[in-house]
mmCIF file of C-alpha atoms and ligand atoms in Angstrom:
data_model
loop_
_atom_site.group_PDB
_atom_site.id
_atom_site.type_symbol
_atom_site.label_atom_id
_atom_site.label_comp_id
_atom_site.label_asym_id
_atom_site.label_seq_id
_atom_site.Cartn_x
_atom_site.Cartn_y
_atom_site.Cartn_z
ATOM 1 C CA MET E 1 -12.423 -19.021 9.477
ATOM 2 C CA SER E 2 -11.936 -20.159 6.399
ATOM 3 C CA ASN E 3 -9.047 -22.213 5.362
ATOM 4 C CA THR E 4 -8.524 -20.880 1.495
ATOM 5 C CA PHE E 5 -7.553 -17.416 0.209
ATOM 6 C CA GLY E 6 -11.027 -16.164 -1.010
ATOM 7 C CA PHE E 7 -12.400 -12.902 -1.713
ATOM 8 C CA SER E 8 -16.208 -12.059 -1.966
ATOM 9 C CA ILE E 9 -18.092 -9.381 -2.779
ATOM 10 C CA SER E 10 -20.880 -8.176 -1.019
ATOM 11 C CA ALA E 11 -21.931 -4.632 -2.687
ATOM 12 C CA ARG E 12 -21.432 -2.894 -6.046
ATOM 13 C CA GLN E 13 -22.515 0.507 -6.508
ATOM 14 C CA GLY E 14 -21.523 1.750 -10.239
ATOM 15 C CA ARG E 15 -18.217 0.217 -10.885
ATOM 16 C CA ALA E 16 -16.933 0.518 -6.665
ATOM 17 C CA ARG E 17 -17.405 -2.570 -4.734
ATOM 18 C CA THR E 18 -17.390 -3.756 -1.400
ATOM 19 C CA GLY E 19 -16.531 -7.385 0.035
ATOM 20 C CA VAL E 20 -14.260 -9.180 2.295
ATOM 21 C CA VAL E 21 -11.003 -10.667 1.236
ATOM 22 C CA SER E 22 -10.713 -14.097 3.674
ATOM 23 C CA THR E 23 -7.677 -15.767 4.598
ATOM 24 C CA PRO E 24 -6.614 -18.239 7.146
ATOM 25 C CA LYS E 25 -5.165 -15.479 9.414
ATOM 26 C CA GLY E 26 -8.895 -13.069 9.131
ATOM 27 C CA GLU E 27 -10.787 -11.056 7.018
ATOM 28 C CA ILE E 28 -9.674 -8.346 4.908
ATOM 29 C CA ARG E 29 -12.790 -6.059 4.929
ATOM 30 C CA THR E 30 -12.391 -4.197 1.165
ATOM 31 C CA PRO E 31 -11.860 -1.587 0.342
ATOM 32 C CA ALA E 32 -8.762 -2.218 2.248
ATOM 33 C CA PHE E 33 -5.975 0.475 3.140
ATOM 34 C CA MET E 34 -2.352 -1.557 4.675
ATOM 35 C CA PRO E 35 -0.783 0.171 6.555
ATOM 36 C CA VAL E 36 3.321 0.327 5.271
ATOM 37 C CA GLY E 37 6.138 -2.062 8.272
ATOM 38 C CA THR E 38 8.733 -1.768 6.249
ATOM 39 C CA ALA E 39 11.155 -2.983 8.523
ATOM 40 C CA ALA E 40 8.439 -5.518 10.807
ATOM 41 C CA THR E 41 7.224 -2.680 11.946
ATOM 42 C CA VAL E 42 5.064 0.075 11.793
ATOM 43 C CA LYS E 43 7.297 3.095 12.489
ATOM 44 C CA ALA E 44 6.652 4.499 15.699
ATOM 45 C CA MET E 45 3.318 2.169 16.477
ATOM 46 C CA MET E 46 2.747 -1.328 18.802
ATOM 47 C CA PRO E 47 0.783 -3.662 16.006
ATOM 48 C CA GLU E 48 -1.897 -3.532 19.168
ATOM 49 C CA ASN E 49 -2.328 0.293 18.184
ATOM 50 C CA VAL E 50 -2.076 -0.060 14.516
ATOM 51 C CA ARG E 51 -4.921 -3.292 14.941
ATOM 52 C CA ALA E 52 -6.855 -0.607 17.036
ATOM 53 C CA THR E 53 -6.872 1.945 14.059
ATOM 54 C CA GLY E 54 -8.802 -1.334 11.966
ATOM 55 C CA ALA E 55 -6.086 -2.340 10.429
ATOM 56 C CA ASP E 56 -6.908 -5.700 9.122
ATOM 57 C CA ILE E 57 -3.510 -6.130 6.858
ATOM 58 C CA LEU E 58 -0.213 -5.275 7.400
ATOM 59 C CA LEU E 59 2.679 -4.784 4.582
ATOM 60 C CA GLY E 60 6.198 -5.364 4.888
ATOM 61 C CA ASN E 61 8.707 -5.278 2.117
ATOM 62 C CA THR E 62 11.038 -7.452 0.936
ATOM 63 C CA TYR E 63 14.089 -5.711 0.212
ATOM 64 C CA HIS E 64 14.273 -4.073 3.264
ATOM 65 C CA LEU E 65 14.043 -7.614 5.114
ATOM 66 C CA MET E 66 16.384 -9.723 2.846
ATOM 67 C CA LEU E 67 18.624 -6.863 3.535
ATOM 68 C CA ARG E 68 18.133 -6.693 7.564
ATOM 69 C CA PRO E 69 17.991 -9.022 9.566
ATOM 70 C CA GLY E 70 17.528 -11.452 6.465
ATOM 71 C CA ALA E 71 14.470 -13.886 5.191
ATOM 72 C CA GLU E 72 16.283 -17.000 6.343
ATOM 73 C CA ARG E 73 16.516 -15.338 9.974
ATOM 74 C CA ILE E 74 13.510 -14.080 10.347
ATOM 75 C CA HIS E 75 12.048 -17.848 9.195
ATOM 76 C CA ASN E 76 14.098 -19.563 11.872
ATOM 77 C CA LEU E 77 12.990 -17.091 14.461
ATOM 78 C CA GLY E 78 8.811 -19.067 13.640
ATOM 79 C CA GLY E 79 8.425 -16.050 10.455
ATOM 80 C CA LEU E 80 7.685 -12.680 10.080
ATOM 81 C CA HIS E 81 4.467 -12.653 11.823
ATOM 82 C CA ARG E 82 5.718 -14.177 15.094
ATOM 83 C CA PHE E 83 8.872 -12.408 14.423
ATOM 84 C CA MET E 84 6.830 -8.280 14.502
ATOM 85 C CA ASN E 85 4.127 -9.866 16.920
ATOM 86 C CA TRP E 86 1.313 -9.172 14.022
ATOM 87 C CA ASP E 87 -0.878 -12.485 13.419
ATOM 88 C CA ARG E 88 -2.963 -10.714 10.831
ATOM 89 C CA PRO E 89 -3.092 -10.881 7.321
ATOM 90 C CA ILE E 90 0.792 -9.669 5.557
ATOM 91 C CA LEU E 91 1.093 -8.615 1.974
ATOM 92 C CA THR E 92 4.755 -8.245 0.880
ATOM 93 C CA ASP E 93 6.157 -6.587 -2.366
ATOM 94 C CA SER E 94 8.458 -8.760 -4.492
ATOM 95 C CA GLY E 95 11.517 -6.014 -3.821
ATOM 96 C CA GLY E 96 11.130 -5.621 -7.263
ATOM 97 C CA PHE E 97 10.541 -1.211 -7.111
ATOM 98 C CA GLN E 98 13.031 -0.694 -4.202
ATOM 99 C CA VAL E 99 15.660 -2.613 -6.580
ATOM 100 C CA MET E 100 14.789 -0.345 -9.340
ATOM 101 C CA SER E 101 14.818 2.731 -7.731
ATOM 102 C CA LEU E 102 18.977 2.347 -6.931
ATOM 103 C CA THR E 103 19.585 3.131 -10.302
ATOM 104 C CA ASP E 104 23.193 3.734 -9.989
ATOM 105 C CA LEU E 105 23.650 0.151 -7.877
ATOM 106 C CA ARG E 106 21.868 -2.222 -9.751
ATOM 107 C CA LYS E 107 22.537 -4.887 -13.150
ATOM 108 C CA LEU E 108 19.206 -6.105 -14.912
ATOM 109 C CA THR E 109 18.657 -8.768 -17.180
ATOM 110 C CA GLU E 110 16.499 -11.446 -18.458
ATOM 111 C CA GLU E 111 17.207 -13.359 -14.853
ATOM 112 C CA GLY E 112 16.968 -10.712 -12.651
ATOM 113 C CA VAL E 113 18.847 -7.786 -11.137
ATOM 114 C CA LYS E 114 22.060 -8.141 -9.404
ATOM 115 C CA PHE E 115 22.762 -5.008 -6.666
ATOM 116 C CA ARG E 116 24.258 -3.254 -4.037
ATOM 117 C CA SER E 117 22.724 -2.868 -0.828
ATOM 118 C CA HIS E 118 21.964 0.306 0.697
ATOM 119 C CA ILE E 119 23.341 -0.568 4.374
ATOM 120 C CA ASP E 120 26.984 -2.044 3.979
ATOM 121 C CA GLY E 121 27.751 -2.690 0.371
ATOM 122 C CA SER E 122 27.185 -6.449 -0.166
ATOM 123 C CA GLU E 123 26.183 -8.085 -3.868
ATOM 124 C CA HIS E 124 22.507 -9.485 -4.067
ATOM 125 C CA ASN E 125 21.120 -10.982 -6.909
ATOM 126 C CA LEU E 126 16.830 -10.978 -6.885
ATOM 127 C CA THR E 127 15.109 -13.101 -9.288
ATOM 128 C CA PRO E 128 11.532 -14.401 -9.621
ATOM 129 C CA GLU E 129 11.973 -17.763 -8.048
ATOM 130 C CA ARG E 130 14.598 -15.735 -5.128
ATOM 131 C CA SER E 131 11.559 -13.159 -4.348
ATOM 132 C CA MET E 132 9.347 -16.084 -3.921
ATOM 133 C CA GLU E 133 11.377 -17.727 -1.762
ATOM 134 C CA ILE E 134 12.305 -15.005 0.486
ATOM 135 C CA GLN E 135 8.543 -14.545 0.598
ATOM 136 C CA LYS E 136 7.656 -17.889 1.452
ATOM 137 C CA LEU E 137 10.752 -17.758 4.570
ATOM 138 C CA LEU E 138 8.798 -14.789 5.729
ATOM 139 C CA GLY E 139 5.134 -16.284 5.932
ATOM 140 C CA SER E 140 3.478 -13.424 3.676
ATOM 141 C CA ASP E 141 -0.075 -14.072 3.329
ATOM 142 C CA ILE E 142 -0.426 -12.517 -0.043
ATOM 143 C CA VAL E 143 2.902 -12.523 -1.743
ATOM 144 C CA MET E 144 3.494 -10.130 -4.956
ATOM 145 C CA CYS E 145 5.077 -11.142 -8.231
ATOM 146 C CA PHE E 146 8.282 -10.068 -9.463
ATOM 147 C CA ASP E 147 7.922 -7.239 -12.114
ATOM 148 C CA GLU E 148 9.713 -4.370 -13.170
ATOM 149 C CA CYS E 149 8.658 -0.714 -13.161
ATOM 150 C CA PRO E 150 9.397 2.152 -14.817
ATOM 151 C CA ALA E 151 9.805 5.922 -13.921
ATOM 152 C CA LEU E 152 6.945 7.906 -15.502
ATOM 153 C CA PRO E 153 7.899 9.279 -18.449
ATOM 154 C CA ALA E 154 9.033 6.980 -20.365
ATOM 155 C CA ASP E 155 8.871 5.874 -24.128
ATOM 156 C CA ARG E 156 6.319 3.479 -25.845
ATOM 157 C CA LYS E 157 8.805 1.449 -26.917
ATOM 158 C CA ARG E 158 10.203 1.381 -23.504
ATOM 159 C CA ILE E 159 7.348 0.558 -21.184
ATOM 160 C CA GLU E 160 6.080 -2.497 -23.568
ATOM 161 C CA GLU E 161 9.871 -3.768 -23.222
ATOM 162 C CA SER E 162 9.582 -3.902 -19.769
ATOM 163 C CA MET E 163 5.944 -4.194 -19.497
ATOM 164 C CA GLN E 164 6.792 -7.795 -21.375
ATOM 165 C CA LEU E 165 9.374 -8.454 -18.972
ATOM 166 C CA SER E 166 7.329 -8.409 -16.429
ATOM 167 C CA MET E 167 4.722 -10.587 -18.017
ATOM 168 C CA ARG E 168 7.658 -13.371 -18.455
ATOM 169 C CA TRP E 169 8.457 -12.427 -14.870
ATOM 170 C CA ALA E 170 5.327 -13.053 -13.684
ATOM 171 C CA GLN E 171 5.206 -16.694 -15.345
ATOM 172 C CA ARG E 172 8.036 -17.730 -13.046
ATOM 173 C CA SER E 173 6.629 -16.461 -10.153
ATOM 174 C CA ARG E 174 2.909 -18.562 -10.316
ATOM 175 C CA ASP E 175 5.689 -21.246 -11.230
ATOM 176 C CA ALA E 176 8.458 -21.016 -8.203
ATOM 177 C CA PHE E 177 5.506 -20.120 -5.642
ATOM 178 C CA GLY E 178 3.807 -23.500 -6.649
ATOM 179 C CA ASP E 179 1.184 -24.690 -5.282
ATOM 180 C CA ARG E 180 0.013 -23.315 -1.498
ATOM 181 C CA PRO E 181 -3.279 -23.506 0.130
ATOM 182 C CA GLY E 182 -4.433 -20.857 2.126
ATOM 183 C CA TYR E 183 -1.678 -18.469 0.553
ATOM 184 C CA ALA E 184 -2.333 -16.087 -2.567
ATOM 185 C CA LEU E 185 -0.025 -15.315 -5.609
ATOM 186 C CA PHE E 186 -0.951 -11.984 -6.851
ATOM 187 C CA GLY E 187 0.312 -10.714 -10.620
ATOM 188 C CA ILE E 188 1.252 -6.906 -11.409
ATOM 189 C CA GLN E 189 -0.146 -5.020 -14.539
ATOM 190 C CA GLN E 190 2.002 -3.549 -16.454
ATOM 191 C CA GLY E 191 2.206 -0.844 -19.656
ATOM 192 C CA GLY E 192 2.260 2.789 -17.837
ATOM 193 C CA LEU E 193 -0.475 4.830 -19.243
ATOM 194 C CA GLU E 194 -0.753 3.097 -22.530
ATOM 195 C CA GLU E 195 -4.591 1.499 -22.777
ATOM 196 C CA ASP E 196 -3.513 -1.489 -25.072
ATOM 197 C CA LEU E 197 -0.371 -2.161 -23.532
ATOM 198 C CA ARG E 198 -1.969 -2.087 -19.607
ATOM 199 C CA ALA E 199 -5.339 -4.514 -22.292
ATOM 200 C CA GLN E 200 -1.910 -6.804 -23.520
ATOM 201 C CA SER E 201 -0.646 -7.234 -19.927
ATOM 202 C CA ALA E 202 -3.839 -7.926 -18.015
ATOM 203 C CA GLU E 203 -4.183 -10.530 -21.010
ATOM 204 C CA ALA E 204 -0.863 -12.409 -20.006
ATOM 205 C CA LEU E 205 -1.846 -12.285 -16.612
ATOM 206 C CA ARG E 206 -5.554 -13.387 -17.142
ATOM 207 C CA SER E 207 -4.239 -16.700 -18.717
ATOM 208 C CA ILE E 208 -1.338 -17.681 -15.860
ATOM 209 C CA GLU E 209 -4.047 -16.690 -13.315
ATOM 210 C CA PHE E 210 -3.625 -15.363 -9.732
ATOM 211 C CA ASP E 211 -5.397 -14.788 -6.464
ATOM 212 C CA GLY E 212 -5.991 -11.339 -6.850
ATOM 213 C CA TYR E 213 -4.309 -8.681 -9.713
ATOM 214 C CA ALA E 214 -2.058 -5.649 -8.691
ATOM 215 C CA ILE E 215 -2.577 -2.425 -10.365
ATOM 216 C CA GLY E 216 1.809 -1.336 -10.812
ATOM 217 C CA GLY E 217 3.534 1.349 -12.487
ATOM 218 C CA LEU E 218 0.978 3.662 -11.171
ATOM 219 C CA ALA E 219 1.968 6.707 -8.193
ATOM 220 C CA VAL E 220 4.923 7.284 -9.843
ATOM 221 C CA GLY E 221 5.405 11.064 -10.812
ATOM 222 C CA GLU E 222 2.767 11.052 -13.482
ATOM 223 C CA GLY E 223 -0.082 13.371 -11.503
ATOM 224 C CA GLN E 224 -3.871 12.105 -10.191
ATOM 225 C CA GLU E 225 -5.188 13.464 -13.178
ATOM 226 C CA ALA E 226 -2.958 10.877 -15.579
ATOM 227 C CA MET E 227 -3.688 8.265 -12.796
ATOM 228 C CA PHE E 228 -7.473 8.442 -12.624
ATOM 229 C CA GLY E 229 -7.272 8.198 -17.134
ATOM 230 C CA CYS E 230 -5.527 5.264 -16.706
ATOM 231 C CA LEU E 231 -8.325 3.450 -13.904
ATOM 232 C CA ASP E 232 -11.019 5.052 -15.749
ATOM 233 C CA TYR E 233 -9.757 1.400 -18.059
ATOM 234 C CA ALA E 234 -7.474 -0.807 -15.949
ATOM 235 C CA PRO E 235 -9.004 -1.756 -13.286
ATOM 236 C CA GLY E 236 -12.005 -3.390 -15.745
ATOM 237 C CA GLN E 237 -9.137 -5.405 -17.901
ATOM 238 C CA LEU E 238 -8.674 -7.380 -15.286
ATOM 239 C CA PRO E 239 -11.171 -10.317 -13.117
ATOM 240 C CA GLU E 240 -14.174 -9.126 -12.240
ATOM 241 C CA ASP E 241 -14.365 -11.691 -9.304
ATOM 242 C CA LYS E 242 -11.126 -11.317 -7.637
ATOM 243 C CA PRO E 243 -9.569 -8.417 -5.604
ATOM 244 C CA ARG E 244 -7.905 -5.600 -7.339
ATOM 245 C CA TYR E 245 -4.835 -3.813 -5.734
ATOM 246 C CA LEU E 246 -3.384 -1.011 -6.301
ATOM 247 C CA MET E 247 0.286 -0.292 -5.952
ATOM 248 C CA GLY E 248 1.637 2.755 -3.215
ATOM 249 C CA VAL E 249 -1.488 5.044 -3.704
ATOM 250 C CA GLY E 250 -1.482 7.491 -2.007
ATOM 251 C CA LYS E 251 -3.120 10.546 -0.582
ATOM 252 C CA PRO E 252 -6.996 10.491 0.422
ATOM 253 C CA ASP E 253 -8.373 12.108 -2.473
ATOM 254 C CA ASP E 254 -6.147 9.684 -4.594
ATOM 255 C CA ILE E 255 -7.945 6.733 -3.271
ATOM 256 C CA VAL E 256 -11.493 8.456 -2.775
ATOM 257 C CA GLY E 257 -10.828 8.394 -6.656
ATOM 258 C CA ALA E 258 -9.754 5.048 -7.180
ATOM 259 C CA VAL E 259 -12.284 2.870 -5.409
ATOM 260 C CA GLN E 260 -15.061 4.787 -7.096
ATOM 261 C CA ARG E 261 -13.149 3.327 -10.328
ATOM 262 C CA GLY E 262 -13.420 -0.555 -8.944
ATOM 263 C CA VAL E 263 -9.917 -0.977 -6.916
ATOM 264 C CA ASP E 264 -10.153 -2.677 -3.289
ATOM 265 C CA MET E 265 -7.256 -2.720 -1.638
ATOM 266 C CA PHE E 266 -4.355 -0.008 -0.801
ATOM 267 C CA ASP E 267 -0.803 0.768 0.314
ATOM 268 C CA CYS E 268 0.902 4.201 1.492
ATOM 269 C CA VAL E 269 3.952 5.141 3.215
ATOM 270 C CA LEU E 270 1.877 9.071 3.510
ATOM 271 C CA PRO E 271 -0.091 8.304 6.955
ATOM 272 C CA SER E 272 2.454 7.075 8.976
ATOM 273 C CA ARG E 273 5.737 9.162 7.570
ATOM 274 C CA SER E 274 4.121 12.337 7.223
ATOM 275 C CA GLY E 275 3.160 11.681 10.943
ATOM 276 C CA ARG E 276 6.386 11.954 11.664
ATOM 277 C CA THR E 277 7.365 15.167 10.309
ATOM 278 C CA GLY E 278 4.248 16.520 12.146
ATOM 279 C CA GLN E 279 1.557 16.750 9.105
ATOM 280 C CA ALA E 280 -1.443 15.379 9.755
ATOM 281 C CA GLN E 281 -4.671 14.375 7.625
ATOM 282 C CA THR E 282 -8.034 15.303 8.557
ATOM 283 C CA ARG E 283 -11.740 15.433 7.138
ATOM 284 C CA MET E 284 -10.491 19.456 6.710
ATOM 285 C CA GLY E 285 -7.282 18.354 4.175
ATOM 286 C CA ALA E 286 -3.717 17.890 5.501
ATOM 287 C CA ILE E 287 -2.758 20.336 8.544
ATOM 288 C CA ASN E 288 0.333 20.982 9.103
ATOM 289 C CA LEU E 289 1.278 20.478 13.034
ATOM 290 C CA ARG E 290 4.848 22.650 12.974
ATOM 291 C CA ASN E 291 3.456 26.211 11.736
ATOM 292 C CA ALA E 292 3.069 28.667 14.702
ATOM 293 C CA ARG E 293 -0.479 29.185 14.523
ATOM 294 C CA HIS E 294 -1.261 25.923 16.537
ATOM 295 C CA LYS E 295 1.289 27.520 19.393
ATOM 296 C CA ASP E 296 -1.659 28.748 21.338
ATOM 297 C CA ASP E 297 -4.513 26.395 20.051
ATOM 298 C CA PRO E 298 -6.283 24.213 22.924
ATOM 299 C CA ARG E 299 -8.600 22.523 20.085
ATOM 300 C CA PRO E 300 -8.481 19.192 19.589
ATOM 301 C CA LEU E 301 -6.473 18.384 16.143
ATOM 302 C CA ASP E 302 -9.953 17.464 14.839
ATOM 303 C CA ALA E 303 -12.855 17.512 16.838
ATOM 304 C CA GLU E 304 -14.950 14.530 15.706
ATOM 305 C CA CYS E 305 -11.875 11.949 15.979
ATOM 306 C CA SER E 306 -11.709 9.720 18.809
ATOM 307 C CA CYS E 307 -8.038 8.361 18.435
ATOM 308 C CA PRO E 308 -5.694 9.069 21.435
ATOM 309 C CA ALA E 309 -4.336 12.370 20.028
ATOM 310 C CA CYS E 310 -7.918 14.334 19.182
ATOM 311 C CA ALA E 311 -9.490 12.755 22.190
ATOM 312 C CA ASN E 312 -6.741 13.682 24.732
ATOM 313 C CA TYR E 313 -4.263 16.505 23.171
ATOM 314 C CA SER E 314 -4.414 20.154 22.260
ATOM 315 C CA ARG E 315 -3.281 21.200 18.802
ATOM 316 C CA ALA E 316 -0.715 23.334 20.897
ATOM 317 C CA TYR E 317 0.222 20.061 22.776
ATOM 318 C CA LEU E 318 1.030 18.461 19.728
ATOM 319 C CA HIS E 319 2.739 21.199 18.078
ATOM 320 C CA HIS E 320 5.120 21.414 21.442
ATOM 321 C CA VAL E 321 6.396 17.351 21.244
ATOM 322 C CA ILE E 322 6.261 18.008 17.459
ATOM 323 C CA LYS E 323 8.390 21.010 17.414
ATOM 324 C CA SER E 324 10.890 19.296 20.252
ATOM 325 C CA GLN E 325 10.942 16.263 18.327
ATOM 326 C CA GLU E 326 9.692 13.836 20.934
ATOM 327 C CA ILE E 327 8.555 10.433 20.385
ATOM 328 C CA ILE E 328 5.381 10.984 21.489
ATOM 329 C CA GLY E 329 4.551 13.213 18.602
ATOM 330 C CA SER E 330 5.502 11.104 16.156
ATOM 331 C CA MET E 331 3.812 8.805 17.818
ATOM 332 C CA LEU E 332 -0.091 10.579 18.424
ATOM 333 C CA LEU E 333 0.543 12.091 14.564
ATOM 334 C CA THR E 334 1.246 8.561 12.951
ATOM 335 C CA TRP E 335 -2.366 7.023 14.929
ATOM 336 C CA HIS E 336 -4.372 9.699 14.211
ATOM 337 C CA ASN E 337 -3.198 9.785 11.009
ATOM 338 C CA LEU E 338 -3.477 5.606 10.084
ATOM 339 C CA HIS E 339 -6.760 6.148 12.612
ATOM 340 C CA TYR E 340 -8.328 8.642 9.405
ATOM 341 C CA TYR E 341 -7.709 6.403 7.189
ATOM 342 C CA GLN E 342 -9.191 3.553 8.552
ATOM 343 C CA GLU E 343 -11.925 5.331 9.417
ATOM 344 C CA LEU E 344 -11.872 6.796 5.491
ATOM 345 C CA MET E 345 -11.974 3.339 4.382
ATOM 346 C CA ALA E 346 -14.963 2.316 6.466
ATOM 347 C CA GLY E 347 -16.918 5.597 5.284
ATOM 348 C CA LEU E 348 -16.093 4.163 2.076
ATOM 349 C CA ARG E 349 -17.357 0.851 2.907
ATOM 350 C CA GLY E 350 -20.024 1.888 4.484
ATOM 351 C CA ALA E 351 -21.169 4.103 1.730
ATOM 352 C CA ILE E 352 -20.866 1.064 -0.888
ATOM 353 C CA ALA E 353 -22.909 -1.109 0.927
ATOM 354 C CA GLY E 354 -25.893 1.564 1.588
ATOM 355 C CA GLY E 355 -25.987 2.969 -2.119
ATOM 356 C CA THR E 356 -24.772 6.472 -0.802
ATOM 357 C CA LEU E 357 -21.307 6.354 -2.185
ATOM 358 C CA ASP E 358 -22.026 9.571 -4.669
ATOM 359 C CA ASP E 359 -23.198 11.911 -1.693
ATOM 360 C CA PHE E 360 -20.289 10.247 0.398
ATOM 361 C CA VAL E 361 -17.872 11.536 -1.950
ATOM 362 C CA THR E 362 -19.440 15.458 -2.318
ATOM 363 C CA ARG E 363 -19.572 15.658 1.319
ATOM 364 C CA PHE E 364 -15.977 14.382 1.488
ATOM 365 C CA HIS E 365 -14.320 16.949 -1.809
ATOM 366 C CA ALA E 366 -17.024 19.682 0.113
ATOM 367 C CA ARG E 367 -15.527 19.298 3.813
ATOM 368 C CA ARG E 368 -11.652 19.674 2.579
ATOM 369 C CA ALA E 369 -12.604 22.558 0.576
ATOM 370 C CA GLU E 370 -13.946 24.432 3.538
ATOM 371 C CA GLY E 371 -10.950 23.045 5.643
ATOM 372 C CA ASP E 372 -8.383 24.975 3.190
ATOM 373 C CA LEU E 373 -10.510 28.235 4.015
ATOM 374 C CA GLU E 374 -10.354 27.495 7.875
ATOM 375 C CA ILE E 375 -6.954 26.877 7.743
ATOM 376 C CA LEU E 376 -6.041 29.608 6.263
HETATM 377 ZN ZN1 ZN U 401 -6.913 11.898 15.672
#
């Protein structure tokens, strides 16, 4: 196993790539999907079961963990990996995105962000330096720069000023992170949907030099067409030989389109969150298990899926436990959804390696289109 952080690309098709991010805690096969473990748990899942779905890496949230139970406490208990019983790689966000969304409770300055906790109203100060310190205390393998992400739509002047602030914070993040062999720091490109601002941001990040590069500021309400429009140029502005991570994306068809455009890493709460509300992501599209038409249906959720929810239970049972708000309903559907996402990523990796990505994507869309008819 590698003692340093690295990235190697083994095959390309069009703009898509497949490869491996290596870290001292294990390899991450790309394109990769990272399940979200907000509060040091992927809700409703044991960590060994998350691993069984095929996940190589989890995402943790700095904002939530700094407030509860606290970064220093987790550090004193052996770090986040030990605390949550996950010995593979962990990526943590910087806290920036969640703090910025506390619109009424925060004050933004050049220095950083002062905010009040959504839990107890206590006052906190998050700066690039403090975010780096917290992520180090957690023991995160991939650390994200502290940045500002404006909600879209926003006017160009606002996007430009925000991007420039984020680039100054990127330099401060780099300086505070220091030299930590085996650990990676990713820069975050901003610039909204403005191609020239995205290029300026990429240039600023390249001159600072990072171990990987995230595309930030998308999936904030702009819609898939605008997001793909941006992804037609944004990944190509970033270094070719480093991993590219599209933050907070997304739905299965968002991921497929972004992989085709050269993105390597993804995270999204959708598979776990929607699982808890009875929505299953499948090859045929999304299926709502709360719907009464599943009440007497003896068929599995997806006959081609090998997850425990599909192997051992009927749609009727899943409908029943979701409607009854039984805990096992959240467990089974979260497991299925995470399994589906990891199968999708494995399919994409195999298709890129085998030179059959175009066929894979055609079939992906065709089955979802058929599925809509079947479900109605
Ligand atoms: Zn399944």
